[in-house]
PDB file of C-alpha atoms and ligand atoms in Angstrom:
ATOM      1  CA  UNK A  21     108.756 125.281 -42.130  1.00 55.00           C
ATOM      2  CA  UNK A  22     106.666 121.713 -42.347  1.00 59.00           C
ATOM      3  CA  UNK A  23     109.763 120.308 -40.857  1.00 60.00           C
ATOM      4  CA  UNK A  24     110.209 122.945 -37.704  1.00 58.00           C
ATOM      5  CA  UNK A  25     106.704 122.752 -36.975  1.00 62.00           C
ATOM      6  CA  UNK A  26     106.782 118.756 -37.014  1.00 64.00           C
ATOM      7  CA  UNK A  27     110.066 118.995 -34.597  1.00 66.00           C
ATOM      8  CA  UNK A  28     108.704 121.177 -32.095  1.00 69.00           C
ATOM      9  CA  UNK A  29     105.228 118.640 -32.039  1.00 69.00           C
ATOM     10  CA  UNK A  30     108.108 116.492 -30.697  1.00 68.00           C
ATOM     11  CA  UNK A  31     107.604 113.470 -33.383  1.00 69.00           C
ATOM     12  CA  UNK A  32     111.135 113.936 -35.291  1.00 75.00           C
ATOM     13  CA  UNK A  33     112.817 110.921 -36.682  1.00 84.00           C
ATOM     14  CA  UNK A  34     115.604 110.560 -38.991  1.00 86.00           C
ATOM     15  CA  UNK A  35     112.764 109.776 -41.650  1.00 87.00           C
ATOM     16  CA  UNK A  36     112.301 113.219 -41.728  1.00 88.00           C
ATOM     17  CA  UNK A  37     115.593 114.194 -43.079  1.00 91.00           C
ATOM     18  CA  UNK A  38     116.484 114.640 -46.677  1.00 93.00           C
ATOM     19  CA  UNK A  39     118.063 111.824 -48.652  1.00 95.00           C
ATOM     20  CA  UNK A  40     121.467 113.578 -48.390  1.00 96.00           C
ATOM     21  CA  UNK A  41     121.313 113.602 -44.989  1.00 96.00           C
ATOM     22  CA  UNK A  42     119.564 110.522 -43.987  1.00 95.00           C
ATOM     23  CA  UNK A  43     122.525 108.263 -46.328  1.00 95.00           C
ATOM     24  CA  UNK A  44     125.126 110.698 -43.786  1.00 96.00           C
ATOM     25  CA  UNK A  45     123.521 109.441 -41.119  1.00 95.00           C
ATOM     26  CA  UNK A  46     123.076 105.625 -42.697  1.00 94.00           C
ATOM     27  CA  UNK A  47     126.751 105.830 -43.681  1.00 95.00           C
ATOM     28  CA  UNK A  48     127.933 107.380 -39.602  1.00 94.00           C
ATOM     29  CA  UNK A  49     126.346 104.660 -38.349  1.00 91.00           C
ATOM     30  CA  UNK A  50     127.821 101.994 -40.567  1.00 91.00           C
ATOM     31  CA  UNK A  51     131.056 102.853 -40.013  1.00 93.00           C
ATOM     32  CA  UNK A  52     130.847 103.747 -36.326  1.00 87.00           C
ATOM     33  CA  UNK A  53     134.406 105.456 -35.847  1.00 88.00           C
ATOM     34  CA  UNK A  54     134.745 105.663 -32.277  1.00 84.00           C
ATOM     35  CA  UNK A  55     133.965 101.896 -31.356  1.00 77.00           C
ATOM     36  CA  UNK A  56     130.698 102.957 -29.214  1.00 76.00           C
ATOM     37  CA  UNK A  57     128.837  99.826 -27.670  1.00 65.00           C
ATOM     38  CA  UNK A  58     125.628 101.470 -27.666  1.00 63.00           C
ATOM     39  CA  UNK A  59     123.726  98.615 -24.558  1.00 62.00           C
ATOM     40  CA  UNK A  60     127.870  98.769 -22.315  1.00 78.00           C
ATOM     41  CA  UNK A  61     129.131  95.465 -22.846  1.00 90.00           C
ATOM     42  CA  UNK A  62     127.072  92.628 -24.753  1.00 94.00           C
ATOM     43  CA  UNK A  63     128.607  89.288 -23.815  1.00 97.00           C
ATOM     44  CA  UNK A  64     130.622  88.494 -20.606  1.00 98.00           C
ATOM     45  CA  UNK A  65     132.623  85.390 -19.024  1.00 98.00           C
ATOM     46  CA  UNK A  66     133.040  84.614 -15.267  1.00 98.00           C
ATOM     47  CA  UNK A  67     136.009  81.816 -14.961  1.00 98.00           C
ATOM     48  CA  UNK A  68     135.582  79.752 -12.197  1.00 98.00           C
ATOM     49  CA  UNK A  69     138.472  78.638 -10.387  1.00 98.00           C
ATOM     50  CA  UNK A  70     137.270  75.387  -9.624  1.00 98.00           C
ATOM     51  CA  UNK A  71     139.688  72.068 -10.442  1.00 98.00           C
ATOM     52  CA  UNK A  72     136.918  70.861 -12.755  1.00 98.00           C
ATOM     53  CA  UNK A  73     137.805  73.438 -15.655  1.00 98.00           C
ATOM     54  CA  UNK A  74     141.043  71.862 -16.055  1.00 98.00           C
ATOM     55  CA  UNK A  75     141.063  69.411 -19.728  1.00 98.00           C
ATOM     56  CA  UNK A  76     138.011  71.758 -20.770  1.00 98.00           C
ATOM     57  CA  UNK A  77     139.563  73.206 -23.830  1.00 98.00           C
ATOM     58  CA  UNK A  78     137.316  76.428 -23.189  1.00 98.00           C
ATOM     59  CA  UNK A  79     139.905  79.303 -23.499  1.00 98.00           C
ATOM     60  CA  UNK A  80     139.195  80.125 -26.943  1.00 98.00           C
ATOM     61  CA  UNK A  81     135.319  80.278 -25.992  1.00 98.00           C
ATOM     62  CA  UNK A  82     136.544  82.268 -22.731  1.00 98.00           C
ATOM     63  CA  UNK A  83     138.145  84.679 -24.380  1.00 98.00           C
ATOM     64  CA  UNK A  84     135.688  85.427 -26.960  1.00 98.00           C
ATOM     65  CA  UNK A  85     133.458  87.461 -24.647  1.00 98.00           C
ATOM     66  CA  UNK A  86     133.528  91.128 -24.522  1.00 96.00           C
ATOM     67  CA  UNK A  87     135.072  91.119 -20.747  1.00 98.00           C
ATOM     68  CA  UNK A  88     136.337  88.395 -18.712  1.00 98.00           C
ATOM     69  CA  UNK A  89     136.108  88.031 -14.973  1.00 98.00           C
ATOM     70  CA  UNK A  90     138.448  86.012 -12.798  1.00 98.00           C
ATOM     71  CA  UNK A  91     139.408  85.484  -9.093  1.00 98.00           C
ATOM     72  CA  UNK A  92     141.816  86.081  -6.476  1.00 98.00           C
ATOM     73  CA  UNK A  93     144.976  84.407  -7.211  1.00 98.00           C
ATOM     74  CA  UNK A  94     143.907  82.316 -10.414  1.00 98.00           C
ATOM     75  CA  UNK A  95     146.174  82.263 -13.212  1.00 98.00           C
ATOM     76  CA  UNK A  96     145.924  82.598 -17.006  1.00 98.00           C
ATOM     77  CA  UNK A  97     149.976  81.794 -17.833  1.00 98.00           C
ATOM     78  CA  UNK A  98     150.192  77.859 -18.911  1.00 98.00           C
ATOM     79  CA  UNK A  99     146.679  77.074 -18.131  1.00 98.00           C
ATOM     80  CA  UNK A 100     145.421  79.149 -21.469  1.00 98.00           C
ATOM     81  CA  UNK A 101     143.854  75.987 -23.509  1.00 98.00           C
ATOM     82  CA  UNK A 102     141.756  75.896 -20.261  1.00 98.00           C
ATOM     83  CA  UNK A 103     140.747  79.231 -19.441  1.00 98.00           C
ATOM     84  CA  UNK A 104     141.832  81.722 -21.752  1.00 98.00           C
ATOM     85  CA  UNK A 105     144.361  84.387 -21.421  1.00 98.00           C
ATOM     86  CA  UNK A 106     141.790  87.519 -21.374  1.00 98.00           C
ATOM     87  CA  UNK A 107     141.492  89.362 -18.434  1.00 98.00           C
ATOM     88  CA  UNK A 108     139.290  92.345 -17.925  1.00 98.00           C
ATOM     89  CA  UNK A 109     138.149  92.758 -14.003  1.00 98.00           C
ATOM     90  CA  UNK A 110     139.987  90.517 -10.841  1.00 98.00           C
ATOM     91  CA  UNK A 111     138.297  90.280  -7.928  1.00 98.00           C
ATOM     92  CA  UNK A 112     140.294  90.069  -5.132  1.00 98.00           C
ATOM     93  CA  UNK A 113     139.136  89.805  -1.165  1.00 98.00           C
ATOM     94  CA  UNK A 114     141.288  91.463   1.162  1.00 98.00           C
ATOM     95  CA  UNK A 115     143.022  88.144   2.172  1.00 98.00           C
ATOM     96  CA  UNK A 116     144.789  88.354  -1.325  1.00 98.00           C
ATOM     97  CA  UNK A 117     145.589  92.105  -0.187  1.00 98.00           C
ATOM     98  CA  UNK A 118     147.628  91.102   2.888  1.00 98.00           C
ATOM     99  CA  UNK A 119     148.469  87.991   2.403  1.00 98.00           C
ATOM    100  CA  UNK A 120     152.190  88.548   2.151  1.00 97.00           C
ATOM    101  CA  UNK A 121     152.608  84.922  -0.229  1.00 97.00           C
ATOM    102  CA  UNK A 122     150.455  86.605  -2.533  1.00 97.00           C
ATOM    103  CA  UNK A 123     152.697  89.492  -3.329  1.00 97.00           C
ATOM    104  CA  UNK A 124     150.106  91.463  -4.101  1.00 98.00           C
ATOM    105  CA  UNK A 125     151.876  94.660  -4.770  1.00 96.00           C
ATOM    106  CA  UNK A 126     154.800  93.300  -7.010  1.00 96.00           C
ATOM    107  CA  UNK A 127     152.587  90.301  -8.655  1.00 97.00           C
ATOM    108  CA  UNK A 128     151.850  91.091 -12.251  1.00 97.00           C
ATOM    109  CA  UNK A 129     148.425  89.084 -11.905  1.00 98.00           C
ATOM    110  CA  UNK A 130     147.292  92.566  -9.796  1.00 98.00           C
ATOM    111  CA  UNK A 131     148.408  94.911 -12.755  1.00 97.00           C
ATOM    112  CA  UNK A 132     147.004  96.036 -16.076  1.00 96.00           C
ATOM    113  CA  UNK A 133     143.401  94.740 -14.949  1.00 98.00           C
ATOM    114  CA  UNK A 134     140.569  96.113 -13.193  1.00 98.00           C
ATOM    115  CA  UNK A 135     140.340  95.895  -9.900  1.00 98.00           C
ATOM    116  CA  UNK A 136     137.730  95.115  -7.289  1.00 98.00           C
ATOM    117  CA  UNK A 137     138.111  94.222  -3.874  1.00 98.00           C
ATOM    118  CA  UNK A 138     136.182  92.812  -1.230  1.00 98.00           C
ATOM    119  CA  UNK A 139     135.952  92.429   2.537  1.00 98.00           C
ATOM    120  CA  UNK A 140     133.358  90.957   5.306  1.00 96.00           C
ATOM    121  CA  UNK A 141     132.204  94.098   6.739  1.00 95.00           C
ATOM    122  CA  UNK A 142     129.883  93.714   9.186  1.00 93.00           C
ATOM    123  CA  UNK A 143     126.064  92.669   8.624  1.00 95.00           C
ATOM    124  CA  UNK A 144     125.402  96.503   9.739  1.00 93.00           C
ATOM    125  CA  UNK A 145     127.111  97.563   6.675  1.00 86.00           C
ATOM    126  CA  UNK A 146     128.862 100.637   9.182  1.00 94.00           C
ATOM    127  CA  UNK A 147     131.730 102.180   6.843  1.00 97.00           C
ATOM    128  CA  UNK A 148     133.581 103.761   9.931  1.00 96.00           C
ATOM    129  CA  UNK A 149     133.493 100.678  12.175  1.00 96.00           C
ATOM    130  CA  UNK A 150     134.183  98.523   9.307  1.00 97.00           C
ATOM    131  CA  UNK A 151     137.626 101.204   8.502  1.00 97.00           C
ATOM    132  CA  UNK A 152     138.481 100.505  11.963  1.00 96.00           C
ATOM    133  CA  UNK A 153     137.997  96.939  12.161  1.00 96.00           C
ATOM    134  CA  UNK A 154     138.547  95.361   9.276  1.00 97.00           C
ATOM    135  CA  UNK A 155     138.459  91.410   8.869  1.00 97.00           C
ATOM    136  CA  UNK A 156     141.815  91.464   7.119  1.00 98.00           C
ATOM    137  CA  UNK A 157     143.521  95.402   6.563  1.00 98.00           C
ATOM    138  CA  UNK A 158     142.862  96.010   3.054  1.00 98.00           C
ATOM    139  CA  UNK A 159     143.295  99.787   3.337  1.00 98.00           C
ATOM    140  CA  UNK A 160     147.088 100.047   3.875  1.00 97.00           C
ATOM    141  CA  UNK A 161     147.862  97.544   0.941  1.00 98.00           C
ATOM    142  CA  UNK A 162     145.289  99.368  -1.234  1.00 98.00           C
ATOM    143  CA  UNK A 163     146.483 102.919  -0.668  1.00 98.00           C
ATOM    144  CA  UNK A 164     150.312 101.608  -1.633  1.00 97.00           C
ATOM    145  CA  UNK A 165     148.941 100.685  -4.906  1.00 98.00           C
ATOM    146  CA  UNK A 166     146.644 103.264  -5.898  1.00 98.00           C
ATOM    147  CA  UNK A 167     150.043 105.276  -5.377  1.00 98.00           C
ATOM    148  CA  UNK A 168     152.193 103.326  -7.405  1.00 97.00           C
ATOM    149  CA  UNK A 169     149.615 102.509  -9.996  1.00 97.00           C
ATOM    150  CA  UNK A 170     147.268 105.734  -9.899  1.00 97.00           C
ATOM    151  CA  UNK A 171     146.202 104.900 -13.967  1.00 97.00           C
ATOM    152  CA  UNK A 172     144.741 101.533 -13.215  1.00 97.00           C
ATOM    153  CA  UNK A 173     141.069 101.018 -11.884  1.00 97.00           C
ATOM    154  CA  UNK A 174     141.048  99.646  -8.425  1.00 98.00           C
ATOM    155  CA  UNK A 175     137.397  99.661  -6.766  1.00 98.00           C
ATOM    156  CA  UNK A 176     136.651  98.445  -3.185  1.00 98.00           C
ATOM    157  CA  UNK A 177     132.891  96.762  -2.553  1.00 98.00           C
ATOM    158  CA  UNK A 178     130.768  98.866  -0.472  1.00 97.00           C
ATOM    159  CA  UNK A 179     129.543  96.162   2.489  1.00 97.00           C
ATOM    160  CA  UNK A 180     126.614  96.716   1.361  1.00 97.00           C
ATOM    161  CA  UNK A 181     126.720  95.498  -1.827  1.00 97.00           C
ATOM    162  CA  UNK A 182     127.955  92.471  -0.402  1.00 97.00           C
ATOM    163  CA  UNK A 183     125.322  91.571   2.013  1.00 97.00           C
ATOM    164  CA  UNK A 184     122.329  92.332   0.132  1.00 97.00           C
ATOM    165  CA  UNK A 185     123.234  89.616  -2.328  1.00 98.00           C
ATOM    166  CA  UNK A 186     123.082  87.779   1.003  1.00 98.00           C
ATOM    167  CA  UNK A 187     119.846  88.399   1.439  1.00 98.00           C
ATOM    168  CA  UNK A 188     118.616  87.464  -1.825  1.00 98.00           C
ATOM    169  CA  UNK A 189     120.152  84.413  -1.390  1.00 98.00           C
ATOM    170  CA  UNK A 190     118.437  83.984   1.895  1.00 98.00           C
ATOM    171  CA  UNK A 191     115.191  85.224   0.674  1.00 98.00           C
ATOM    172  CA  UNK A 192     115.594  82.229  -2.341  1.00 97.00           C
ATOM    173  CA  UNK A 193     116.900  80.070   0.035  1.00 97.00           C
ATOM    174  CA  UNK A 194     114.168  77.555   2.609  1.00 97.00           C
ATOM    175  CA  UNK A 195     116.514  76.407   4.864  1.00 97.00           C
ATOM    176  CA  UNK A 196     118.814  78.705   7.216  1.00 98.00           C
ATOM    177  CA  UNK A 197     121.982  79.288   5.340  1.00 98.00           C
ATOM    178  CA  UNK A 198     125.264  80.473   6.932  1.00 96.00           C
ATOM    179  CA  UNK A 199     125.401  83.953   8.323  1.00 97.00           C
ATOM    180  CA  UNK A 200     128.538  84.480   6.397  1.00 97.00           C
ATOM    181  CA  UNK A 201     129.444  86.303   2.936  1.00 98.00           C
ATOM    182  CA  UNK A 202     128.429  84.969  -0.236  1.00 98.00           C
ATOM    183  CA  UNK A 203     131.266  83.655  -2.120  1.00 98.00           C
ATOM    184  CA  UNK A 204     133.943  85.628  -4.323  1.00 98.00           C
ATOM    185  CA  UNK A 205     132.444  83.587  -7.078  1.00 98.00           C
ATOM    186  CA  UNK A 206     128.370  84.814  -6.427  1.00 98.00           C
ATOM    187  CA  UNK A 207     129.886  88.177  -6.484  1.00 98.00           C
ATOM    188  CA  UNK A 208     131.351  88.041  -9.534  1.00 98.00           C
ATOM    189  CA  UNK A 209     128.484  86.837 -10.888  1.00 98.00           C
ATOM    190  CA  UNK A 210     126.723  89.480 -10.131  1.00 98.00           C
ATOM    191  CA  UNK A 211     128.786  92.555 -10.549  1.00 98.00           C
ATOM    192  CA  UNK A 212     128.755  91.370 -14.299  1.00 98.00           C
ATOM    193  CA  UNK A 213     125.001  90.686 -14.599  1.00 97.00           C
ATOM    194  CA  UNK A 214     124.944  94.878 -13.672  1.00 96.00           C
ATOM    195  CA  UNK A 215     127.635  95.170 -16.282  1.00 96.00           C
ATOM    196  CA  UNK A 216     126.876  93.385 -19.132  1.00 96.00           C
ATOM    197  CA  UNK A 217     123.422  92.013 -21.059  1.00 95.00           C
ATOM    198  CA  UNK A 218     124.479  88.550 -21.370  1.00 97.00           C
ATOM    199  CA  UNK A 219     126.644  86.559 -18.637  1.00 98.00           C
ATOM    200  CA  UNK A 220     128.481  83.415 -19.082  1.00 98.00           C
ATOM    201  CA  UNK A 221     129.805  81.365 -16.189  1.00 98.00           C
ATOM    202  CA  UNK A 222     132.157  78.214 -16.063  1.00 98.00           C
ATOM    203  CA  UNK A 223     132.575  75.748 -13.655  1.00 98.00           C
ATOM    204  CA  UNK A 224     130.581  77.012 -11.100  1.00 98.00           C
ATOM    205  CA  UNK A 225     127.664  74.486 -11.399  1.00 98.00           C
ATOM    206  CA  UNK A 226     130.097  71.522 -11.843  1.00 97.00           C
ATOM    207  CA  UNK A 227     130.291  69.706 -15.274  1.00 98.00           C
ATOM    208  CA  UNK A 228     130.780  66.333 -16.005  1.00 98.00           C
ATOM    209  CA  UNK A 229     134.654  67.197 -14.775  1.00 98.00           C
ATOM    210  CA  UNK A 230     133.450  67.848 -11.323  1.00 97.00           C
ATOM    211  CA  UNK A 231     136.286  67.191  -9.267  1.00 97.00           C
ATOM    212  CA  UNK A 232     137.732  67.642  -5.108  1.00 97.00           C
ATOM    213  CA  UNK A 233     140.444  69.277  -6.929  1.00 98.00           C
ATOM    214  CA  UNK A 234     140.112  73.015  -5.490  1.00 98.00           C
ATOM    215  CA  UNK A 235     141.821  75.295  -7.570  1.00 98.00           C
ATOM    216  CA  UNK A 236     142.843  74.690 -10.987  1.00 98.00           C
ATOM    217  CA  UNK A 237     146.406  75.915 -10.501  1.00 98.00           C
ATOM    218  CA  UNK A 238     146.807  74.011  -6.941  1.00 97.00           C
ATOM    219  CA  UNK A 239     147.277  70.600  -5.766  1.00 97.00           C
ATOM    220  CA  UNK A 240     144.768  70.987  -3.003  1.00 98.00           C
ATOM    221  CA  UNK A 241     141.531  68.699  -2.413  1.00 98.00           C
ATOM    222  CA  UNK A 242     138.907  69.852  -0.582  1.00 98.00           C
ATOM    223  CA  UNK A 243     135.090  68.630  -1.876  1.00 97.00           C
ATOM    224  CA  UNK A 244     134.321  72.735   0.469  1.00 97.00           C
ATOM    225  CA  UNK A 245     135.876  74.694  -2.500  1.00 98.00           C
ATOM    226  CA  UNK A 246     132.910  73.498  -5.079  1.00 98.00           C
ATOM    227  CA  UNK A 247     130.031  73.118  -2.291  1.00 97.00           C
ATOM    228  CA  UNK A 248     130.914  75.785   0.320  1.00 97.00           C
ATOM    229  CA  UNK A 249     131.143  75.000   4.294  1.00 96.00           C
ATOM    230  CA  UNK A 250     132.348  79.308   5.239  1.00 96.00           C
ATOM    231  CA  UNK A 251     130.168  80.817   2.343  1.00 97.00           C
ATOM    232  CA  UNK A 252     126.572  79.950   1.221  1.00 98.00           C
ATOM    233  CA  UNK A 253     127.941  78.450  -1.741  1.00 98.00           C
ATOM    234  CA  UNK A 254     125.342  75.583  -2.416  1.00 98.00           C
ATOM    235  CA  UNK A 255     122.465  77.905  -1.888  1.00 98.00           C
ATOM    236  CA  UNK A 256     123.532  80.543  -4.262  1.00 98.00           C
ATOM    237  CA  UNK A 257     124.939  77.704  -6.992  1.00 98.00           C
ATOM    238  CA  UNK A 258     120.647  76.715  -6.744  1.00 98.00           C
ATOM    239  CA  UNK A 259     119.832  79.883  -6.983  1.00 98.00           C
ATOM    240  CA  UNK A 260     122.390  80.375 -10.306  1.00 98.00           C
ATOM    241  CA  UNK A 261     121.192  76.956 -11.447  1.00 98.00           C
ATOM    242  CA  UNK A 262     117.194  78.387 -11.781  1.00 97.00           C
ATOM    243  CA  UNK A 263     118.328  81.420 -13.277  1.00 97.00           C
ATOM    244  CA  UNK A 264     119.830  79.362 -15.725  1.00 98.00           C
ATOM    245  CA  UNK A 265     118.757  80.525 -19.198  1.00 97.00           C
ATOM    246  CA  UNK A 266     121.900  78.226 -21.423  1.00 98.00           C
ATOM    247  CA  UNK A 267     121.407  74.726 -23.125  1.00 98.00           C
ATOM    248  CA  UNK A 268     121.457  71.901 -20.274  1.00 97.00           C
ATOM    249  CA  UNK A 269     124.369  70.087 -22.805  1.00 98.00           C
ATOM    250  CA  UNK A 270     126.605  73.255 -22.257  1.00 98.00           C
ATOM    251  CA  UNK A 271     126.274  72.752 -18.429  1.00 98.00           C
ATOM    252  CA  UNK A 272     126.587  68.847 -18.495  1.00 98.00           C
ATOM    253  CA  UNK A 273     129.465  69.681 -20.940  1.00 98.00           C
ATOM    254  CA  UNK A 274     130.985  72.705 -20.124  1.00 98.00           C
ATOM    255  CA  UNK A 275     130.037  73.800 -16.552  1.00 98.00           C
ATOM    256  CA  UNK A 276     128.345  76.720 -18.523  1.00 98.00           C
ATOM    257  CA  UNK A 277     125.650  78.966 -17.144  1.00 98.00           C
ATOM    258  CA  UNK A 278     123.933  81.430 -19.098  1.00 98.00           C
ATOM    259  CA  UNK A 279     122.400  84.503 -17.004  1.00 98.00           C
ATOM    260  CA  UNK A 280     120.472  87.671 -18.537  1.00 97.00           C
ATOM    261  CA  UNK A 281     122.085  90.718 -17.526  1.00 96.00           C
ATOM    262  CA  UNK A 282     120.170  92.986 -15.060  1.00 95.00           C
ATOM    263  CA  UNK A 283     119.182  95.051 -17.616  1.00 88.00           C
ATOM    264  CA  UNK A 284     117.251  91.931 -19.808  1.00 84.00           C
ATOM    265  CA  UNK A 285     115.128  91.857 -16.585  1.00 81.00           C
ATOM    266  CA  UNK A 286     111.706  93.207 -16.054  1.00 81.00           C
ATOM    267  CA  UNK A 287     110.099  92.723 -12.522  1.00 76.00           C
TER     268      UNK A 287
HETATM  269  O1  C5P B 322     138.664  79.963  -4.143  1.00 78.77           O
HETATM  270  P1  C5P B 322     138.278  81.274  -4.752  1.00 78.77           P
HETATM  271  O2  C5P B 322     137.322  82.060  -3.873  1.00 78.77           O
HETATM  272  O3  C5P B 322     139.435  82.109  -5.170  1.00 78.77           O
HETATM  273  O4  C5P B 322     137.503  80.892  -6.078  1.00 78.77           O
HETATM  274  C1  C5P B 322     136.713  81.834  -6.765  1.00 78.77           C
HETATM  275  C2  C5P B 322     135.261  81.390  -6.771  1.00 78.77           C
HETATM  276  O5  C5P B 322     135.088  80.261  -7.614  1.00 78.77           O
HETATM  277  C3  C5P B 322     134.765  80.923  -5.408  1.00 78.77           C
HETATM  278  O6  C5P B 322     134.396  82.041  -4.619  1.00 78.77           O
HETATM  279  C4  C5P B 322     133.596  80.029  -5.779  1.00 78.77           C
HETATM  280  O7  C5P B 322     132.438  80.796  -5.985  1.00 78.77           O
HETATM  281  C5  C5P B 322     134.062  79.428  -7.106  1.00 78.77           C
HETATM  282  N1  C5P B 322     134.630  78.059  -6.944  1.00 78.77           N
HETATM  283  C6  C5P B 322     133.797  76.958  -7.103  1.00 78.77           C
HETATM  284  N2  C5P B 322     134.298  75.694  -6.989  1.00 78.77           N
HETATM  285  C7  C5P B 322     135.605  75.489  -6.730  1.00 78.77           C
HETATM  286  C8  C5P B 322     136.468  76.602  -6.551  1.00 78.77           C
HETATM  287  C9  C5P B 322     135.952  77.878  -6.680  1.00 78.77           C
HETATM  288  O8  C5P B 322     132.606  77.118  -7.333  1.00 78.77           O
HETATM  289  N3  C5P B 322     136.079  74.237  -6.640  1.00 78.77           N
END
């Protein structure tokens, strides 16, 4: 009776509960059976593509994170000391899509992963003008292999997802910065900063390693890939470098940035 009439005052806790039950409950917890990750995911990597992560020894660390994040084209298969093997989510823009070299429907990079592609869409953010006008035709390629693969999680950005990280980086930003899409790599970033409570990036503020070398799996030099000439790339690597939260040492040494996931922040 004591009990009902505390309950329905609305102040029940599990102090309340007998000693039988309240060890049930100890014990339930304990063991939790089902695997539940009560705050989503708690620690997550985004892997750079950038030439500098090669001779970084960081796979282990990579793939010690709850989900990893990687990019386009990049591979995990003989680069693993580097950059782990784990691969949760791939974000792809729609060049990989159509890009016949890529062989994006056949390519095992594109299977047993999540999914996430991306296109420029215009500023206006218009689905059906976008539909009919994409930059590159993502549709076609991703309706072939939804059907082939209907099991595995394949997401395309909504525009405006896209361009309102834009504008934040404008809004951070003094100068005028290009009136193109953030990078694959910003994107990333943030689509696991919504995902997870703790986000770790490599090589995208350069380390000590800091290289032309574009790609780590690609004998291409190009000093665009790490500072940006199409994308806003340097404006959103200063805006990831005050939002910086990790150990200067890990940066210098690593190329590591720490970021609190969106849910660690209170405006
Ligand atoms: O070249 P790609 O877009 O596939 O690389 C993924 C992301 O990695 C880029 O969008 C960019 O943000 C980042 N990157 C970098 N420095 C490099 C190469 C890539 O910061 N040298």
């Amino acid at each position: 009776r004591a009990f009902l009439h505390r309950l329905w005052k609305g102040t029940v806790s599990s102090k309340m509960l007998n000693p039988r039950l309240q060890k049930a409950m100890k014990d339930y917890l304990a063991a939790n059976k089902h695997g539940l990750h009560p705050k989503g995911l708690r620690s997550c990597a985004v892997v750079m593509s950038a030439g500098a992560i090669l001779n970084s020894s960081l796979g282990e660390e990579i793939d010690s994170h709850d989900a990893v994040l990687r990019f386009n084209a990049a591979p995990t298969r003989g680069y693993e000391r580097d950059v782990g093997n784990k691969t949760t989510v791939r974000i792809i823009n729609s060049q990989i899509l159509t890009n016949p070299n890529h062989h994006f429907i056949d390519s095992s990079l594109y299977k047993d992963v999540i999914l996430v592609a991306w296109d420029p869409a215009p500023y206006s953010a218009n689905l059906d003008l976008w539909y009919k006008k994409p930059d590159y035709n993502l549709f076609t390629p991703y309706v072939q292999h939804r059907q082939r693969n209907p099991d595995q999680p394949f997401y395309i950005l909504h525009p405006k997802f896209v361009w309102q990280l834009w504008d934040i980086i404008q809004e951070n930003t003094k100068e005028k910065i290009q009136p193109n899409p953030p990078s694959s790599g910003f994107i990333g970033i943030l689509l696991m900063m919504s995902l997870c409570s703790e986000v770790h990036v490599y090589e995208y503020l350069p380390s000590v390693r800091q290289t032309e070398l574009c790609h780590y799996h690609e004998l291409y030099y190009d000093a665009a890939c790490t500072l940006g000439a199409y994308h806003p790339l340097l404006y959103e690597k200063l805006l990831v470098q005050r939002l910086n939260t990790g150990a200067q040492g890990d940066l210098h040494r690593k190329g590591k940035v720490v970021l609190p996931g969106l849910r660690a922040v209170h405006c």
